[in-house]
PDB file of C-alpha atoms in Angstrom:
ATOM      1  CA  MET D 184      99.529 128.986 112.651  1.00  0.00           C
ATOM      2  CA  THR D 185     102.880 130.363 113.618  1.00  0.00           C
ATOM      3  CA  ASP D 186     101.505 133.917 113.703  1.00  0.00           C
ATOM      4  CA  THR D 187      98.257 135.816 113.301  1.00  0.00           C
ATOM      5  CA  GLN D 188      98.677 136.460 109.588  1.00  0.00           C
ATOM      6  CA  ALA D 189      96.608 134.273 107.279  1.00  0.00           C
ATOM      7  CA  LYS D 190      98.696 131.705 105.431  1.00  0.00           C
ATOM      8  CA  ILE D 191      98.369 131.095 101.698  1.00  0.00           C
ATOM      9  CA  ALA D 192      98.718 127.669 100.090  1.00  0.00           C
ATOM     10  CA  VAL D 193      98.613 126.129  96.635  1.00  0.00           C
ATOM     11  CA  VAL D 194      97.477 122.499  96.562  1.00  0.00           C
ATOM     12  CA  THR D 195      97.789 120.645  93.262  1.00  0.00           C
ATOM     13  CA  GLY D 196      95.600 117.659  92.530  1.00  0.00           C
ATOM     14  CA  ALA D 197      93.085 119.210  94.913  1.00  0.00           C
ATOM     15  CA  GLY D 198      89.989 117.751  93.277  1.00  0.00           C
ATOM     16  CA  SER D 199      90.226 114.314  94.854  1.00  0.00           C
ATOM     17  CA  GLY D 200      92.119 111.956  97.133  1.00  0.00           C
ATOM     18  CA  ILE D 201      95.071 113.182  99.149  1.00  0.00           C
ATOM     19  CA  GLY D 202      94.979 116.635  97.559  1.00  0.00           C
ATOM     20  CA  ARG D 203      91.356 117.137  98.533  1.00  0.00           C
ATOM     21  CA  ALA D 204      91.958 115.900 102.087  1.00  0.00           C
ATOM     22  CA  VAL D 205      94.921 118.245 102.567  1.00  0.00           C
ATOM     23  CA  ALA D 206      93.094 121.206 101.043  1.00  0.00           C
ATOM     24  CA  VAL D 207      90.107 120.654 103.341  1.00  0.00           C
ATOM     25  CA  GLU D 208      92.375 120.324 106.390  1.00  0.00           C
ATOM     26  CA  LEU D 209      94.094 123.611 105.547  1.00  0.00           C
ATOM     27  CA  LEU D 210      90.857 125.449 104.762  1.00  0.00           C
ATOM     28  CA  ARG D 211      89.147 124.370 107.972  1.00  0.00           C
ATOM     29  CA  THR D 212      92.127 125.531 110.057  1.00  0.00           C
ATOM     30  CA  GLY D 213      92.355 129.058 108.690  1.00  0.00           C
ATOM     31  CA  TRP D 214      94.455 128.818 105.541  1.00  0.00           C
ATOM     32  CA  SER D 215      93.566 130.439 102.235  1.00  0.00           C
ATOM     33  CA  VAL D 216      93.998 127.878  99.471  1.00  0.00           C
ATOM     34  CA  ALA D 217      94.379 127.925  95.699  1.00  0.00           C
ATOM     35  CA  LEU D 218      92.926 124.632  94.490  1.00  0.00           C
ATOM     36  CA  ALA D 219      94.586 123.326  91.330  1.00  0.00           C
ATOM     37  CA  GLY D 220      93.499 120.454  89.125  1.00  0.00           C
ATOM     38  CA  ARG D 221      92.361 119.444  85.659  1.00  0.00           C
ATOM     39  CA  ARG D 222      88.618 119.752  86.396  1.00  0.00           C
ATOM     40  CA  VAL D 223      87.178 122.933  87.878  1.00  0.00           C
ATOM     41  CA  GLU D 224      83.980 121.165  88.937  1.00  0.00           C
ATOM     42  CA  THR D 225      85.835 118.780  91.280  1.00  0.00           C
ATOM     43  CA  LEU D 226      87.860 121.686  92.680  1.00  0.00           C
ATOM     44  CA  GLU D 227      84.628 123.517  93.427  1.00  0.00           C
ATOM     45  CA  GLU D 228      83.347 120.373  95.169  1.00  0.00           C
ATOM     46  CA  THR D 229      86.447 120.469  97.373  1.00  0.00           C
ATOM     47  CA  ALA D 230      85.884 124.124  98.216  1.00  0.00           C
ATOM     48  CA  ALA D 231      82.239 123.429  99.079  1.00  0.00           C
ATOM     49  CA  LEU D 232      83.320 121.010 101.818  1.00  0.00           C
ATOM     50  CA  VAL D 233      84.437 124.032 103.872  1.00  0.00           C
ATOM     51  CA  PRO D 234      81.781 126.681 103.157  1.00  0.00           C
ATOM     52  CA  GLY D 235      82.945 130.268 103.463  1.00  0.00           C
ATOM     53  CA  ALA D 236      86.655 129.452 103.648  1.00  0.00           C
ATOM     54  CA  PRO D 237      88.820 131.586 101.327  1.00  0.00           C
ATOM     55  CA  SER D 238      89.758 129.624  98.219  1.00  0.00           C
ATOM     56  CA  ILE D 239      90.038 129.846  94.450  1.00  0.00           C
ATOM     57  CA  ALA D 240      89.731 127.039  91.906  1.00  0.00           C
ATOM     58  CA  VAL D 241      92.232 127.194  89.050  1.00  0.00           C
ATOM     59  CA  ARG D 242      92.092 124.696  86.203  1.00  0.00           C
ATOM     60  CA  THR D 243      95.694 123.493  85.875  1.00  0.00           C
ATOM     61  CA  ASP D 244      97.552 120.839  83.915  1.00  0.00           C
ATOM     62  CA  VAL D 245     100.813 120.795  85.866  1.00  0.00           C
ATOM     63  CA  ALA D 246     102.700 119.481  82.828  1.00  0.00           C
ATOM     64  CA  ARG D 247     101.962 122.713  80.920  1.00  0.00           C
ATOM     65  CA  PRO D 248     104.247 125.625  81.869  1.00  0.00           C
ATOM     66  CA  GLU D 249     101.640 128.198  80.883  1.00  0.00           C
ATOM     67  CA  ASP D 250      99.048 126.589  83.184  1.00  0.00           C
ATOM     68  CA  VAL D 251     101.488 126.556  86.092  1.00  0.00           C
ATOM     69  CA  ALA D 252     102.382 130.210  85.533  1.00  0.00           C
ATOM     70  CA  GLY D 253      98.681 131.049  85.485  1.00  0.00           C
ATOM     71  CA  LEU D 254      98.057 129.146  88.725  1.00  0.00           C
ATOM     72  CA  PHE D 255     100.685 130.987  90.736  1.00  0.00           C
ATOM     73  CA  GLY D 256      99.823 134.306  89.134  1.00  0.00           C
ATOM     74  CA  ALA D 257      96.182 133.854  90.109  1.00  0.00           C
ATOM     75  CA  THR D 258      97.192 132.891  93.647  1.00  0.00           C
ATOM     76  CA  VAL D 259      99.303 135.991  94.193  1.00  0.00           C
ATOM     77  CA  ASP D 260      96.689 138.221  92.515  1.00  0.00           C
ATOM     78  CA  ARG D 261      93.982 136.898  94.831  1.00  0.00           C
ATOM     79  CA  PHE D 262      95.851 136.443  98.113  1.00  0.00           C
ATOM     80  CA  GLY D 263      98.977 138.613  97.824  1.00  0.00           C
ATOM     81  CA  ARG D 264     101.690 136.030  98.514  1.00  0.00           C
ATOM     82  CA  LEU D 265     102.489 132.300  98.791  1.00  0.00           C
ATOM     83  CA  ASP D 266     103.463 130.465 101.976  1.00  0.00           C
ATOM     84  CA  LEU D 267     103.028 126.822 100.965  1.00  0.00           C
ATOM     85  CA  LEU D 268     103.030 124.613  97.896  1.00  0.00           C
ATOM     86  CA  PHE D 269     101.745 121.086  98.449  1.00  0.00           C
ATOM     87  CA  ASN D 270     103.140 119.508  95.293  1.00  0.00           C
ATOM     88  CA  ASN D 271     100.684 116.641  95.059  1.00  0.00           C
ATOM     89  CA  ALA D 272      99.380 116.105  91.521  1.00  0.00           C
ATOM     90  CA  GLY D 273     100.320 112.694  90.200  1.00  0.00           C
ATOM     91  CA  THR D 274      99.240 109.544  88.407  1.00  0.00           C
ATOM     92  CA  PHE D 275      99.987 105.832  88.687  1.00  0.00           C
ATOM     93  CA  GLY D 276      99.736 105.442  84.921  1.00  0.00           C
ATOM     94  CA  PRO D 277      98.572 102.116  83.503  1.00  0.00           C
ATOM     95  CA  GLY D 278      98.589  99.651  86.368  1.00  0.00           C
ATOM     96  CA  GLY D 279      99.976  96.165  86.148  1.00  0.00           C
ATOM     97  CA  VAL D 280     101.766  96.575  82.828  1.00  0.00           C
ATOM     98  CA  PRO D 281     105.122  94.756  82.580  1.00  0.00           C
ATOM     99  CA  VAL D 282     108.048  96.978  81.633  1.00  0.00           C
ATOM    100  CA  GLU D 283     108.503  95.303  78.260  1.00  0.00           C
ATOM    101  CA  GLU D 284     104.891  96.112  77.342  1.00  0.00           C
ATOM    102  CA  LEU D 285     104.676  99.675  78.657  1.00  0.00           C
ATOM    103  CA  PRO D 286     103.916 102.084  75.787  1.00  0.00           C
ATOM    104  CA  TYR D 287     106.294 105.012  75.542  1.00  0.00           C
ATOM    105  CA  ASP D 288     103.357 107.437  75.530  1.00  0.00           C
ATOM    106  CA  ALA D 289     102.261 106.016  78.886  1.00  0.00           C
ATOM    107  CA  TRP D 290     105.787 106.413  80.287  1.00  0.00           C
ATOM    108  CA  ARG D 291     105.879 110.023  79.073  1.00  0.00           C
ATOM    109  CA  HIS D 292     102.493 110.820  80.602  1.00  0.00           C
ATOM    110  CA  VAL D 293     103.594 109.616  84.042  1.00  0.00           C
ATOM    111  CA  VAL D 294     106.931 111.445  83.814  1.00  0.00           C
ATOM    112  CA  ASP D 295     105.276 114.643  82.578  1.00  0.00           C
ATOM    113  CA  THR D 296     102.771 114.650  85.438  1.00  0.00           C
ATOM    114  CA  ASN D 297     104.723 113.270  88.385  1.00  0.00           C
ATOM    115  CA  LEU D 298     108.180 114.697  87.717  1.00  0.00           C
ATOM    116  CA  ASN D 299     108.018 117.496  85.163  1.00  0.00           C
ATOM    117  CA  GLY D 300     104.820 118.842  86.726  1.00  0.00           C
ATOM    118  CA  ALA D 301     106.345 118.741  90.195  1.00  0.00           C
ATOM    119  CA  PHE D 302     109.422 120.578  88.920  1.00  0.00           C
ATOM    120  CA  LEU D 303     107.405 123.273  87.153  1.00  0.00           C
ATOM    121  CA  CYS D 304     105.276 123.932  90.238  1.00  0.00           C
ATOM    122  CA  ALA D 305     108.270 123.916  92.570  1.00  0.00           C
ATOM    123  CA  GLN D 306     110.258 126.204  90.288  1.00  0.00           C
ATOM    124  CA  THR D 307     107.438 128.727  90.048  1.00  0.00           C
ATOM    125  CA  ALA D 308     106.745 128.567  93.788  1.00  0.00           C
ATOM    126  CA  TYR D 309     110.475 129.009  94.458  1.00  0.00           C
ATOM    127  CA  ARG D 310     110.595 132.141  92.296  1.00  0.00           C
ATOM    128  CA  THR D 311     107.522 133.546  94.030  1.00  0.00           C
ATOM    129  CA  MET D 312     108.842 132.844  97.523  1.00  0.00           C
ATOM    130  CA  LYS D 313     112.273 134.252  96.724  1.00  0.00           C
ATOM    131  CA  GLU D 314     110.879 137.513  95.364  1.00  0.00           C
ATOM    132  CA  GLN D 315     108.089 138.235  97.853  1.00  0.00           C
ATOM    133  CA  SER D 316     108.333 140.180 101.098  1.00  0.00           C
ATOM    134  CA  PRO D 317     108.643 138.771 103.685  1.00  0.00           C
ATOM    135  CA  GLN D 318     110.823 136.370 101.780  1.00  0.00           C
ATOM    136  CA  GLY D 319     110.436 132.618 102.019  1.00  0.00           C
ATOM    137  CA  GLY D 320     107.898 129.830 102.244  1.00  0.00           C
ATOM    138  CA  ARG D 321     107.601 126.062 102.238  1.00  0.00           C
ATOM    139  CA  ILE D 322     107.301 123.369  99.577  1.00  0.00           C
ATOM    140  CA  ILE D 323     106.086 119.881 100.513  1.00  0.00           C
ATOM    141  CA  ASN D 324     106.432 117.266  97.794  1.00  0.00           C
ATOM    142  CA  ASN D 325     104.164 114.221  97.802  1.00  0.00           C
ATOM    143  CA  GLY D 326     106.511 111.295  97.360  1.00  0.00           C
ATOM    144  CA  SER D 327     105.388 107.720  97.990  1.00  0.00           C
ATOM    145  CA  ILE D 328     106.439 104.473  99.582  1.00  0.00           C
ATOM    146  CA  SER D 329     107.498 103.803  95.971  1.00  0.00           C
ATOM    147  CA  ALA D 330     110.194 106.439  96.460  1.00  0.00           C
ATOM    148  CA  HIS D 331     111.883 103.724  98.538  1.00  0.00           C
ATOM    149  CA  ALA D 332     110.624 100.346  97.270  1.00  0.00           C
ATOM    150  CA  PRO D 333     108.660  99.492  94.111  1.00  0.00           C
ATOM    151  CA  ARG D 334     105.562  97.471  93.542  1.00  0.00           C
ATOM    152  CA  PRO D 335     105.583  94.943  90.684  1.00  0.00           C
ATOM    153  CA  HIS D 336     104.977  96.453  87.231  1.00  0.00           C
ATOM    154  CA  SER D 337     105.313 100.088  88.347  1.00  0.00           C
ATOM    155  CA  VAL D 338     108.457 101.214  86.515  1.00  0.00           C
ATOM    156  CA  ALA D 339     107.218 104.673  85.450  1.00  0.00           C
ATOM    157  CA  TYR D 340     105.597 105.575  88.763  1.00  0.00           C
ATOM    158  CA  THR D 341     108.514 104.262  90.812  1.00  0.00           C
ATOM    159  CA  ALA D 342     111.137 106.004  88.667  1.00  0.00           C
ATOM    160  CA  THR D 343     109.374 109.354  89.023  1.00  0.00           C
ATOM    161  CA  LYS D 344     108.957 108.989  92.778  1.00  0.00           C
ATOM    162  CA  HIS D 345     112.638 108.148  93.231  1.00  0.00           C
ATOM    163  CA  ALA D 346     113.437 111.222  91.135  1.00  0.00           C
ATOM    164  CA  LEU D 347     111.136 113.334  93.284  1.00  0.00           C
ATOM    165  CA  THR D 348     113.326 112.566  96.289  1.00  0.00           C
ATOM    166  CA  GLY D 349     116.296 114.033  94.425  1.00  0.00           C
ATOM    167  CA  LEU D 350     114.217 117.070  93.518  1.00  0.00           C
ATOM    168  CA  THR D 351     113.300 117.527  97.185  1.00  0.00           C
ATOM    169  CA  LYS D 352     116.909 117.346  98.349  1.00  0.00           C
ATOM    170  CA  SER D 353     118.178 119.736  95.689  1.00  0.00           C
ATOM    171  CA  LEU D 354     115.410 122.281  96.275  1.00  0.00           C
ATOM    172  CA  SER D 355     115.956 122.055 100.017  1.00  0.00           C
ATOM    173  CA  LEU D 356     119.633 122.870  99.621  1.00  0.00           C
ATOM    174  CA  ASP D 357     119.133 125.662  97.104  1.00  0.00           C
ATOM    175  CA  GLY D 358     116.318 127.225  99.131  1.00  0.00           C
ATOM    176  CA  ARG D 359     118.353 127.789 102.273  1.00  0.00           C
ATOM    177  CA  PRO D 360     119.574 131.331 101.441  1.00  0.00           C
ATOM    178  CA  TYR D 361     116.001 132.479 100.750  1.00  0.00           C
ATOM    179  CA  ARG D 362     114.144 130.946 103.737  1.00  0.00           C
ATOM    180  CA  ILE D 363     112.513 128.363 101.486  1.00  0.00           C
ATOM    181  CA  ALA D 364     112.055 125.109 103.397  1.00  0.00           C
ATOM    182  CA  VAL D 365     111.455 121.979 101.320  1.00  0.00           C
ATOM    183  CA  GLY D 366     110.377 118.564 102.570  1.00  0.00           C
ATOM    184  CA  GLN D 367     108.697 115.408 101.360  1.00  0.00           C
ATOM    185  CA  ILE D 368     105.925 113.165 102.662  1.00  0.00           C
ATOM    186  CA  ASP D 369     105.987 109.521 101.605  1.00  0.00           C
ATOM    187  CA  ILE D 370     102.552 107.949 101.911  1.00  0.00           C
ATOM    188  CA  GLY D 371     101.561 104.310 102.007  1.00  0.00           C
ATOM    189  CA  ASN D 372      98.022 103.004 101.509  1.00  0.00           C
ATOM    190  CA  ALA D 373      95.915 106.051 102.337  1.00  0.00           C
ATOM    191  CA  ALA D 374      92.310 105.207 101.503  1.00  0.00           C
ATOM    192  CA  THR D 375      91.283 107.169  98.388  1.00  0.00           C
ATOM    193  CA  GLU D 376      89.515 106.405  95.112  1.00  0.00           C
ATOM    194  CA  MET D 377      92.919 105.853  93.501  1.00  0.00           C
ATOM    195  CA  THR D 378      93.952 103.220  96.035  1.00  0.00           C
ATOM    196  CA  ARG D 379      90.610 101.438  96.548  1.00  0.00           C
ATOM    197  CA  ARG D 380      91.784  98.328  94.673  1.00  0.00           C
ATOM    198  CA  MET D 381      94.469  97.683  97.302  1.00  0.00           C
ATOM    199  CA  SER D 382      91.888  96.762  99.925  1.00  0.00           C
ATOM    200  CA  THR D 383      90.426  94.073  97.655  1.00  0.00           C
ATOM    201  CA  GLY D 384      93.649  92.649  96.258  1.00  0.00           C
ATOM    202  CA  VAL D 385      96.878  93.839  94.680  1.00  0.00           C
ATOM    203  CA  LEU D 386      99.867  92.025  93.182  1.00  0.00           C
ATOM    204  CA  GLN D 387     102.642  91.308  95.683  1.00  0.00           C
ATOM    205  CA  ALA D 388     106.369  90.840  95.070  1.00  0.00           C
ATOM    206  CA  ASN D 389     106.044  87.055  95.434  1.00  0.00           C
ATOM    207  CA  GLY D 390     103.506  86.898  92.606  1.00  0.00           C
ATOM    208  CA  GLU D 391     100.461  86.455  94.809  1.00  0.00           C
ATOM    209  CA  THR D 392      97.498  88.812  94.893  1.00  0.00           C
ATOM    210  CA  ALA D 393      96.461  89.905  98.369  1.00  0.00           C
ATOM    211  CA  PRO D 394      94.459  92.682 100.052  1.00  0.00           C
ATOM    212  CA  GLU D 395      96.466  95.265 101.976  1.00  0.00           C
ATOM    213  CA  PRO D 396      95.653  97.285 105.115  1.00  0.00           C
ATOM    214  CA  MET D 397      94.586 100.893 104.551  1.00  0.00           C
ATOM    215  CA  MET D 398      94.561 104.034 106.687  1.00  0.00           C
ATOM    216  CA  ASP D 399      92.321 107.085 106.800  1.00  0.00           C
ATOM    217  CA  VAL D 400      93.539 109.792 104.424  1.00  0.00           C
ATOM    218  CA  ALA D 401      92.796 112.330 107.170  1.00  0.00           C
ATOM    219  CA  GLU D 402      95.974 111.159 108.928  1.00  0.00           C
ATOM    220  CA  VAL D 403      97.976 112.264 105.896  1.00  0.00           C
ATOM    221  CA  ALA D 404      96.259 115.639 105.885  1.00  0.00           C
ATOM    222  CA  ARG D 405      97.039 116.235 109.550  1.00  0.00           C
ATOM    223  CA  THR D 406     100.683 115.336 108.971  1.00  0.00           C
ATOM    224  CA  VAL D 407     100.985 117.732 106.046  1.00  0.00           C
ATOM    225  CA  ARG D 408      99.468 120.516 108.126  1.00  0.00           C
ATOM    226  CA  HIS D 409     101.949 119.847 110.927  1.00  0.00           C
ATOM    227  CA  MET D 410     104.814 120.095 108.432  1.00  0.00           C
ATOM    228  CA  ALA D 411     103.305 123.229 106.890  1.00  0.00           C
ATOM    229  CA  GLU D 412     102.819 125.096 110.154  1.00  0.00           C
ATOM    230  CA  LEU D 413     106.349 124.739 111.494  1.00  0.00           C
ATOM    231  CA  PRO D 414     108.319 127.986 111.598  1.00  0.00           C
ATOM    232  CA  LEU D 415     110.655 128.303 108.629  1.00  0.00           C
ATOM    233  CA  GLU D 416     113.577 127.775 110.990  1.00  0.00           C
ATOM    234  CA  ALA D 417     112.431 124.127 111.328  1.00  0.00           C
ATOM    235  CA  ASN D 418     111.760 121.541 108.644  1.00  0.00           C
ATOM    236  CA  VAL D 419     110.521 117.974 108.388  1.00  0.00           C
ATOM    237  CA  GLN D 420     112.863 116.847 105.635  1.00  0.00           C
ATOM    238  CA  PHE D 421     111.212 113.459 105.080  1.00  0.00           C
ATOM    239  CA  ALA D 422     108.128 111.964 106.705  1.00  0.00           C
ATOM    240  CA  THR D 423     106.697 108.497 106.086  1.00  0.00           C
ATOM    241  CA  VAL D 424     103.041 107.954 106.945  1.00  0.00           C
ATOM    242  CA  LEU D 425     101.579 104.536 106.197  1.00  0.00           C
ATOM    243  CA  ALA D 426      99.041 101.947 107.187  1.00  0.00           C
ATOM    244  CA  THR D 427     100.782 100.220 110.084  1.00  0.00           C
ATOM    245  CA  ALA D 428     100.551  96.685 108.756  1.00  0.00           C
ATOM    246  CA  MET D 429     101.025  97.315 105.035  1.00  0.00           C
ATOM    247  CA  PRO D 430     103.731  95.211 103.352  1.00  0.00           C
ATOM    248  CA  TYR D 431     106.463  97.834 103.164  1.00  0.00           C
ATOM    249  CA  ILE D 432     109.032  97.027 105.840  1.00  0.00           C
ATOM    250  CA  GLY D 433     110.309  93.737 104.501  1.00  0.00           C
ATOM    251  CA  ARG D 434     108.638  94.244 101.108  1.00  0.00           C
ATOM    252  CA  GLY D 435     109.815  91.545  98.711  1.00  0.00           C
TER     253      GLY D 435
END
């Protein structure tokens, strides 16, 4: 921590994967955390991994403005302020579907979750941080290696992650007058339930299917905490954390 005052975080998508790992890392190091996700039971499982740590579980569909408003309202009601949003909730959508076959409803679902949901959470966090005293806070958006280079048949996911980079830059600029620091972490091949298939075989740019190296998701969590605990006068604008030997540098 940068001071002795407890820090308050909202973590979206906290019921599994990267969101769970980050929430647990924050809880075990003294943060109070609002856990957001679609299923309260998985959020409660996350909280139970750090018994006694201060947390609340808030059922949240980040694509619904009323759910997002309820999440941040519950956070401030319970903890008094907001110091960090880890804007993490996201979905790959239907995997391996060529662009010409992708249903519009599937495209909309990915955009609503990954981009619109990220905007709604960031907007509400921004308002909260601007209005509270002391003013300010930090937003960390979960981008992806796909914010830089796509995988085959990933048009919806890749488009939203490229857009998230623009959201990060714009929020970072607009937050300056209010001590709101905004950064982005781009993650490659962290071992979670969502990425398990990559260790057994995933389509490559040359048309072959091959397994890819993975890394422990705990490394992502530690990186997010480092970004989160910087003083607001310092910011990691973009961080890339990936399995060392994954096919990213030179992809394609």
